Every structure is written in structure tokens, then in C-alpha cells.
Amino acid sequence: MKPEVYYFTGTGNSLVVARDIVKEIDGELISIPSVIAKSSIKTDAKVIGIVFPVYIWGIPLIVQRFVKKIENLNDKYIFAVVTYGGMAGGTINILEKVIETCGGKLSAGFKVNMPGNYIPMYGAIEEKKQQRMFEKWRKKVKIIAEHVKSNKQDKKENDNMLINFLSGLIYNSSAKHIREMDKRFWTDGKCIKCGICQKVCPANNIDMTDGKPSWKGNCEQCFACLQWCPEQAVQFGKNTSVRKRYHHPDVNVTDIVKKTGV
Ligand SMILES: Cc1cc2nc3c(=O)[nH]c(=O)nc-3n(C[C@H](O)[C@H](O)[C@H](O)COP(=O)(O)O)c2cc1C
């Protein structure tokens, strides 16, 4: 049974990371949104990878739900790779605890610095900086693959204990508000009613009302709807209309749409 690498992504960073790992370890690539509706996730794979972005120094809600649905976690080698824009905080630690609660063990956790996509705070960074990050990743994927292929244990790239502790507090107080934060999305006059925002949403959280998107209060905060809008018509709060959009240059909208599976 091939290793299975599950991923969640909004703007493609985690998809590229998962895709590259799959090539190196001869694994199978599976999107988390494509399996999340199942009541439980059964797999005979002995090696499982989980790749996802850091959200508020923690793990996306969909990733929590996903881990809780996997059967027989205890007989698997589990590794995780988190992509982050500035500081990953205690994300790996938080994931480790969720896995342990489900009877499994996180054997290795890596972090990969990628361009940040948190547009309420900043726009896309300049392309040269992006390329430097991608270059570093191309080297790191080999190290991760070697680790996984030899089933090595106990490599966790956490930040220091104080940051872990603080980020745990921040994550726990923020996570409960994530779903309803979509109240702050809106569309401006550039909306051409193409529906791409609805198609890229991994949470099936967008309805088209009179051709325009409306958000349903079940958001993962991935910002795919905003970042992939071809007209840059989707906004969040007051400041995003002047900020440069971001998605990984090796990922296109079709990659995101076809992998959502909802
Ligand atoms: C809601 C949200 C929260 C984020 N929080 C953090 C964070 O706490 N620390 C960090 O370094 N990056 C943070 N980021 C940036 C992403 O983790 C980073 O850009 C990631 O690589 C995006 O992955 P993706 O392209 O697969 O969606 C956040 C992004 C979003 C959308």
C-alpha cells in the first residue's frame, strides 16, 4: 500500500509541498476536502502524511475534523508538513495533541516557509522573495522524503516552548470564531458573476444569490474565494482592495477546483 499524503490548501503552497513529497516517496495525493464528508476515513496505508497551512499559529478546523475521522491511527507512521508565512508557532504541537487524543502518534513534523497569504494584514510579497522560498523548499523536500522513507521518529520542528505555549492560548481563543468571520467578505462592482469563488471554496460555504456570492457562516478562512477571483472583486473588511493577490505560481484555479471534492 502506497503512502497517502493528504493536503488542505487555499492558495496552493500546501498543494505544491504535498505534490513534491508524493513524487519523492511514490505516494498517493488526496485532498482533505474530498474525503471530509465521510463519516469515517478507512485506509490500509501504513504511512500517512498531512500537509496544511498554519492558521493563527494553529491548525485549520478542517484538519482537526479530518484527523478525528481516520480509523486505526495507532498502527500508522504519521508525518506532517505545515506551510507558514512568518511564524508557525505551536502548530505541530497542537496537531500532535489532536493525533494523540485519537490514539495515534505523530512521528515527524516539519515546517516550510512559504509566501504568506493572510491578506487582511498584507498583500503578496515580491516575486524574488517568493522564488528564494521555493528554492529552499526544493532542497528541503529531499530531506523530508529521506526521513519518511526510513520511517524516522521524533523530529518535530516546533518553535520554542514559550512560543508554543502562547500560540496555544491564542489559537484556542481564536479558533472558535473562524467559521463566522466570513461575515466580512463582500464583492465590489467588478464582480462578473463567474462563480469561481464558489467553485474553489473547500468548505462548500458559498451560495450564488442572483449570480453573486453569499457566504454561509461555515468558513475555513483559507481566502481561496478572494485570492482566486479573476477580477479581484472579492474583498474582506476595508483594506483588501489595494492589496496584491497571491497564489503559488505552479498552481492554477483548475488544480484547486478539481481537488475540492465537495
Ligand atoms: C487565516 C490565516 C491565518 C494565518 N496564520 C498564520 C500564522 O499564524 N503564522 C504564519 O506564519 N502564517 C499564517 N498564515 C499564512 C499561511 O499559513 C501561509 O501563507 C500558507 O503557506 C498558505 O498555504 P496555502 O497556500 O496552502 O493555503 C495564515 C493564513 C491565513 C489565511
mmCIF file of C-alpha atoms in Angstrom, residues 83-248:
data_model
loop_
_atom_site.group_PDB
_atom_site.id
_atom_site.type_symbol
_atom_site.label_atom_id
_atom_site.label_comp_id
_atom_site.label_asym_id
_atom_site.label_seq_id
_atom_site.Cartn_x
_atom_site.Cartn_y
_atom_site.Cartn_z
ATOM 1 C CA THR A 83 3.428 25.709 5.449
ATOM 2 C CA TYR A 84 3.586 29.146 7.047
ATOM 3 C CA GLY A 85 4.239 32.765 6.124
ATOM 4 C CA GLY A 86 6.039 34.181 9.169
ATOM 5 C CA MET A 87 5.890 32.087 12.327
ATOM 6 C CA ALA A 88 4.445 28.595 12.682
ATOM 7 C CA GLY A 89 4.176 28.834 16.485
ATOM 8 C CA GLY A 90 2.975 25.650 18.168
ATOM 9 C CA THR A 91 1.091 24.274 15.172
ATOM 10 C CA ILE A 92 2.919 20.945 15.110
ATOM 11 C CA ASN A 93 2.454 20.630 18.845
ATOM 12 C CA ILE A 94 -1.289 21.287 18.509
ATOM 13 C CA LEU A 95 -1.601 18.695 15.742
ATOM 14 C CA GLU A 96 0.370 16.190 17.800
ATOM 15 C CA LYS A 97 -2.098 16.542 20.677
ATOM 16 C CA VAL A 98 -5.106 16.026 18.369
ATOM 17 C CA ILE A 99 -3.486 12.884 16.925
ATOM 18 C CA GLU A 100 -2.704 11.555 20.412
ATOM 19 C CA THR A 101 -6.285 12.125 21.526
ATOM 20 C CA CYS A 102 -7.287 9.847 18.643
ATOM 21 C CA GLY A 103 -4.871 7.123 19.719
ATOM 22 C CA GLY A 104 -2.113 7.844 17.202
ATOM 23 C CA LYS A 105 1.412 9.226 17.300
ATOM 24 C CA LEU A 106 2.938 11.986 15.229
ATOM 25 C CA SER A 107 6.328 10.612 14.232
ATOM 26 C CA ALA A 108 7.687 13.666 12.443
ATOM 27 C CA GLY A 109 6.582 17.265 11.906
ATOM 28 C CA PHE A 110 8.247 19.725 9.539
ATOM 29 C CA LYS A 111 7.613 23.369 8.744
ATOM 30 C CA VAL A 112 8.142 25.071 5.399
ATOM 31 C CA ASN A 113 8.342 28.821 4.996
ATOM 32 C CA MET A 114 6.241 29.894 2.019
ATOM 33 C CA PRO A 115 4.820 33.239 0.887
ATOM 34 C CA GLY A 116 2.179 34.434 3.346
ATOM 35 C CA ASN A 117 -1.404 34.729 2.118
ATOM 36 C CA TYR A 118 -3.120 36.427 5.061
ATOM 37 C CA ILE A 119 -4.471 39.324 3.002
ATOM 38 C CA PRO A 120 -6.328 41.107 5.837
ATOM 39 C CA MET A 121 -2.814 42.020 7.059
ATOM 40 C CA TYR A 122 -0.611 42.152 3.930
ATOM 41 C CA GLY A 123 -0.538 41.611 0.171
ATOM 42 C CA ALA A 124 1.635 39.206 -1.829
ATOM 43 C CA ILE A 125 5.363 39.585 -1.200
ATOM 44 C CA GLU A 126 7.658 40.421 -4.127
ATOM 45 C CA GLU A 127 8.384 37.630 -6.592
ATOM 46 C CA LYS A 128 12.130 37.451 -5.936
ATOM 47 C CA LYS A 129 11.460 36.694 -2.278
ATOM 48 C CA GLN A 130 8.902 34.102 -3.279
ATOM 49 C CA GLN A 131 11.427 32.412 -5.555
ATOM 50 C CA ARG A 132 14.008 32.237 -2.750
ATOM 51 C CA MET A 133 11.486 30.426 -0.589
ATOM 52 C CA PHE A 134 10.658 27.976 -3.383
ATOM 53 C CA GLU A 135 14.380 27.324 -3.899
ATOM 54 C CA LYS A 136 14.812 26.428 -0.222
ATOM 55 C CA TRP A 137 11.800 24.148 -0.415
ATOM 56 C CA ARG A 138 13.265 22.242 -3.373
ATOM 57 C CA LYS A 139 16.193 21.294 -1.115
ATOM 58 C CA LYS A 140 14.120 20.562 1.953
ATOM 59 C CA VAL A 141 11.764 18.158 0.191
ATOM 60 C CA LYS A 142 14.676 15.724 -0.253
ATOM 61 C CA ILE A 143 15.426 15.791 3.470
ATOM 62 C CA ILE A 144 11.789 15.191 4.388
ATOM 63 C CA ALA A 145 11.497 12.356 1.857
ATOM 64 C CA GLU A 146 14.575 10.593 3.253
ATOM 65 C CA HIS A 147 13.154 10.920 6.739
ATOM 66 C CA VAL A 148 9.796 9.488 5.749
ATOM 67 C CA LYS A 149 11.192 6.686 3.612
ATOM 68 C CA SER A 150 13.223 5.426 6.557
ATOM 69 C CA ASN A 151 10.285 5.922 8.990
ATOM 70 C CA LYS A 152 12.438 8.010 11.309
ATOM 71 C CA GLN A 153 10.843 9.076 14.576
ATOM 72 C CA ASP A 154 10.755 12.128 16.789
ATOM 73 C CA LYS A 155 11.718 15.001 14.524
ATOM 74 C CA LYS A 156 9.437 17.939 15.424
ATOM 75 C CA GLU A 157 10.207 21.412 14.107
ATOM 76 C CA ASN A 158 8.352 23.309 16.800
ATOM 77 C CA ASP A 159 9.183 26.834 17.908
ATOM 78 C CA ASN A 160 10.454 27.283 21.477
ATOM 79 C CA MET A 161 8.333 26.333 24.494
ATOM 80 C CA LEU A 162 7.251 29.879 25.332
ATOM 81 C CA ILE A 163 6.045 30.498 21.758
ATOM 82 C CA ASN A 164 4.341 27.095 21.802
ATOM 83 C CA PHE A 165 2.546 27.970 24.988
ATOM 84 C CA LEU A 166 1.484 31.454 23.845
ATOM 85 C CA SER A 167 0.412 30.281 20.426
ATOM 86 C CA GLY A 168 -1.705 27.550 22.035
ATOM 87 C CA LEU A 169 -3.538 30.229 24.034
ATOM 88 C CA ILE A 170 -4.041 32.484 21.006
ATOM 89 C CA TYR A 171 -5.197 29.611 18.823
ATOM 90 C CA ASN A 172 -7.671 28.298 21.386
ATOM 91 C CA SER A 173 -9.278 31.698 21.883
ATOM 92 C CA SER A 174 -9.436 32.500 18.128
ATOM 93 C CA ALA A 175 -10.371 29.152 16.567
ATOM 94 C CA LYS A 176 -13.965 29.259 17.751
ATOM 95 C CA HIS A 177 -14.598 32.469 15.775
ATOM 96 C CA ILE A 178 -13.120 31.303 12.461
ATOM 97 C CA ARG A 179 -16.319 29.965 10.856
ATOM 98 C CA GLU A 180 -18.322 33.153 11.233
ATOM 99 C CA MET A 181 -15.525 35.508 10.202
ATOM 100 C CA ASP A 182 -16.854 35.215 6.656
ATOM 101 C CA LYS A 183 -19.328 37.985 7.553
ATOM 102 C CA ARG A 184 -16.568 40.352 6.483
ATOM 103 C CA PHE A 185 -16.436 39.106 2.853
ATOM 104 C CA TRP A 186 -18.153 41.215 0.198
ATOM 105 C CA THR A 187 -17.949 41.788 -3.561
ATOM 106 C CA ASP A 188 -17.344 45.119 -5.247
ATOM 107 C CA GLY A 189 -18.625 46.367 -8.618
ATOM 108 C CA LYS A 190 -16.008 44.318 -10.525
ATOM 109 C CA CYS A 191 -17.834 41.024 -9.846
ATOM 110 C CA ILE A 192 -18.739 39.358 -13.179
ATOM 111 C CA LYS A 193 -20.789 36.584 -11.529
ATOM 112 C CA CYS A 194 -18.423 33.866 -12.829
ATOM 113 C CA GLY A 195 -18.861 31.668 -9.741
ATOM 114 C CA ILE A 196 -15.163 30.798 -9.396
ATOM 115 C CA CYS A 197 -15.289 31.829 -5.722
ATOM 116 C CA GLN A 198 -17.946 29.183 -5.138
ATOM 117 C CA LYS A 199 -16.018 26.508 -7.037
ATOM 118 C CA VAL A 200 -12.715 26.986 -5.198
ATOM 119 C CA CYS A 201 -14.267 27.057 -1.723
ATOM 120 C CA PRO A 202 -13.104 23.857 0.023
ATOM 121 C CA ALA A 203 -15.873 24.146 2.625
ATOM 122 C CA ASN A 204 -18.809 24.469 0.229
ATOM 123 C CA ASN A 205 -19.540 27.685 2.092
ATOM 124 C CA ILE A 206 -20.612 29.920 -0.804
ATOM 125 C CA ASP A 207 -24.036 30.186 -2.411
ATOM 126 C CA MET A 208 -24.603 32.220 -5.559
ATOM 127 C CA THR A 209 -27.541 34.529 -4.956
ATOM 128 C CA ASP A 210 -28.637 36.430 -8.087
ATOM 129 C CA GLY A 211 -25.266 35.420 -9.545
ATOM 130 C CA LYS A 212 -23.258 36.906 -6.686
ATOM 131 C CA PRO A 213 -21.588 35.053 -3.804
ATOM 132 C CA SER A 214 -23.020 34.933 -0.328
ATOM 133 C CA TRP A 215 -21.104 33.279 2.499
ATOM 134 C CA LYS A 216 -22.887 30.823 4.784
ATOM 135 C CA GLY A 217 -21.032 31.063 8.100
ATOM 136 C CA ASN A 218 -19.056 27.829 7.766
ATOM 137 C CA CYS A 219 -15.761 29.307 6.616
ATOM 138 C CA GLU A 220 -12.254 27.810 6.952
ATOM 139 C CA GLN A 221 -10.645 31.234 6.366
ATOM 140 C CA CYS A 222 -8.466 29.893 3.534
ATOM 141 C CA PHE A 223 -9.164 33.023 1.432
ATOM 142 C CA ALA A 224 -9.372 30.959 -1.778
ATOM 143 C CA CYS A 225 -12.543 32.856 -2.786
ATOM 144 C CA LEU A 226 -10.740 36.174 -2.555
ATOM 145 C CA GLN A 227 -7.305 35.140 -3.852
ATOM 146 C CA TRP A 228 -8.584 33.252 -6.920
ATOM 147 C CA CYS A 229 -11.202 35.776 -8.032
ATOM 148 C CA PRO A 230 -10.132 36.658 -11.615
ATOM 149 C CA GLU A 231 -11.453 40.216 -11.259
ATOM 150 C CA GLN A 232 -10.161 40.857 -7.730
ATOM 151 C CA ALA A 233 -13.734 41.656 -6.833
ATOM 152 C CA VAL A 234 -13.926 39.688 -3.576
ATOM 153 C CA GLN A 235 -12.940 41.799 -0.578
ATOM 154 C CA PHE A 236 -12.574 41.203 3.151
ATOM 155 C CA GLY A 237 -13.063 44.109 5.521
ATOM 156 C CA LYS A 238 -11.840 47.544 4.461
ATOM 157 C CA ASN A 239 -8.281 47.190 3.180
ATOM 158 C CA THR A 240 -8.017 44.311 0.740
ATOM 159 C CA SER A 241 -8.974 46.179 -2.446
ATOM 160 C CA VAL A 242 -5.486 47.737 -2.614
ATOM 161 C CA ARG A 243 -3.545 44.593 -1.719
ATOM 162 C CA LYS A 244 -1.864 42.327 -4.243
ATOM 163 C CA ARG A 245 -3.403 38.851 -4.507
ATOM 164 C CA TYR A 246 -1.317 35.717 -4.029
ATOM 165 C CA HIS A 247 -1.352 32.148 -5.209
ATOM 166 C CA HIS A 248 1.531 29.769 -5.779
#
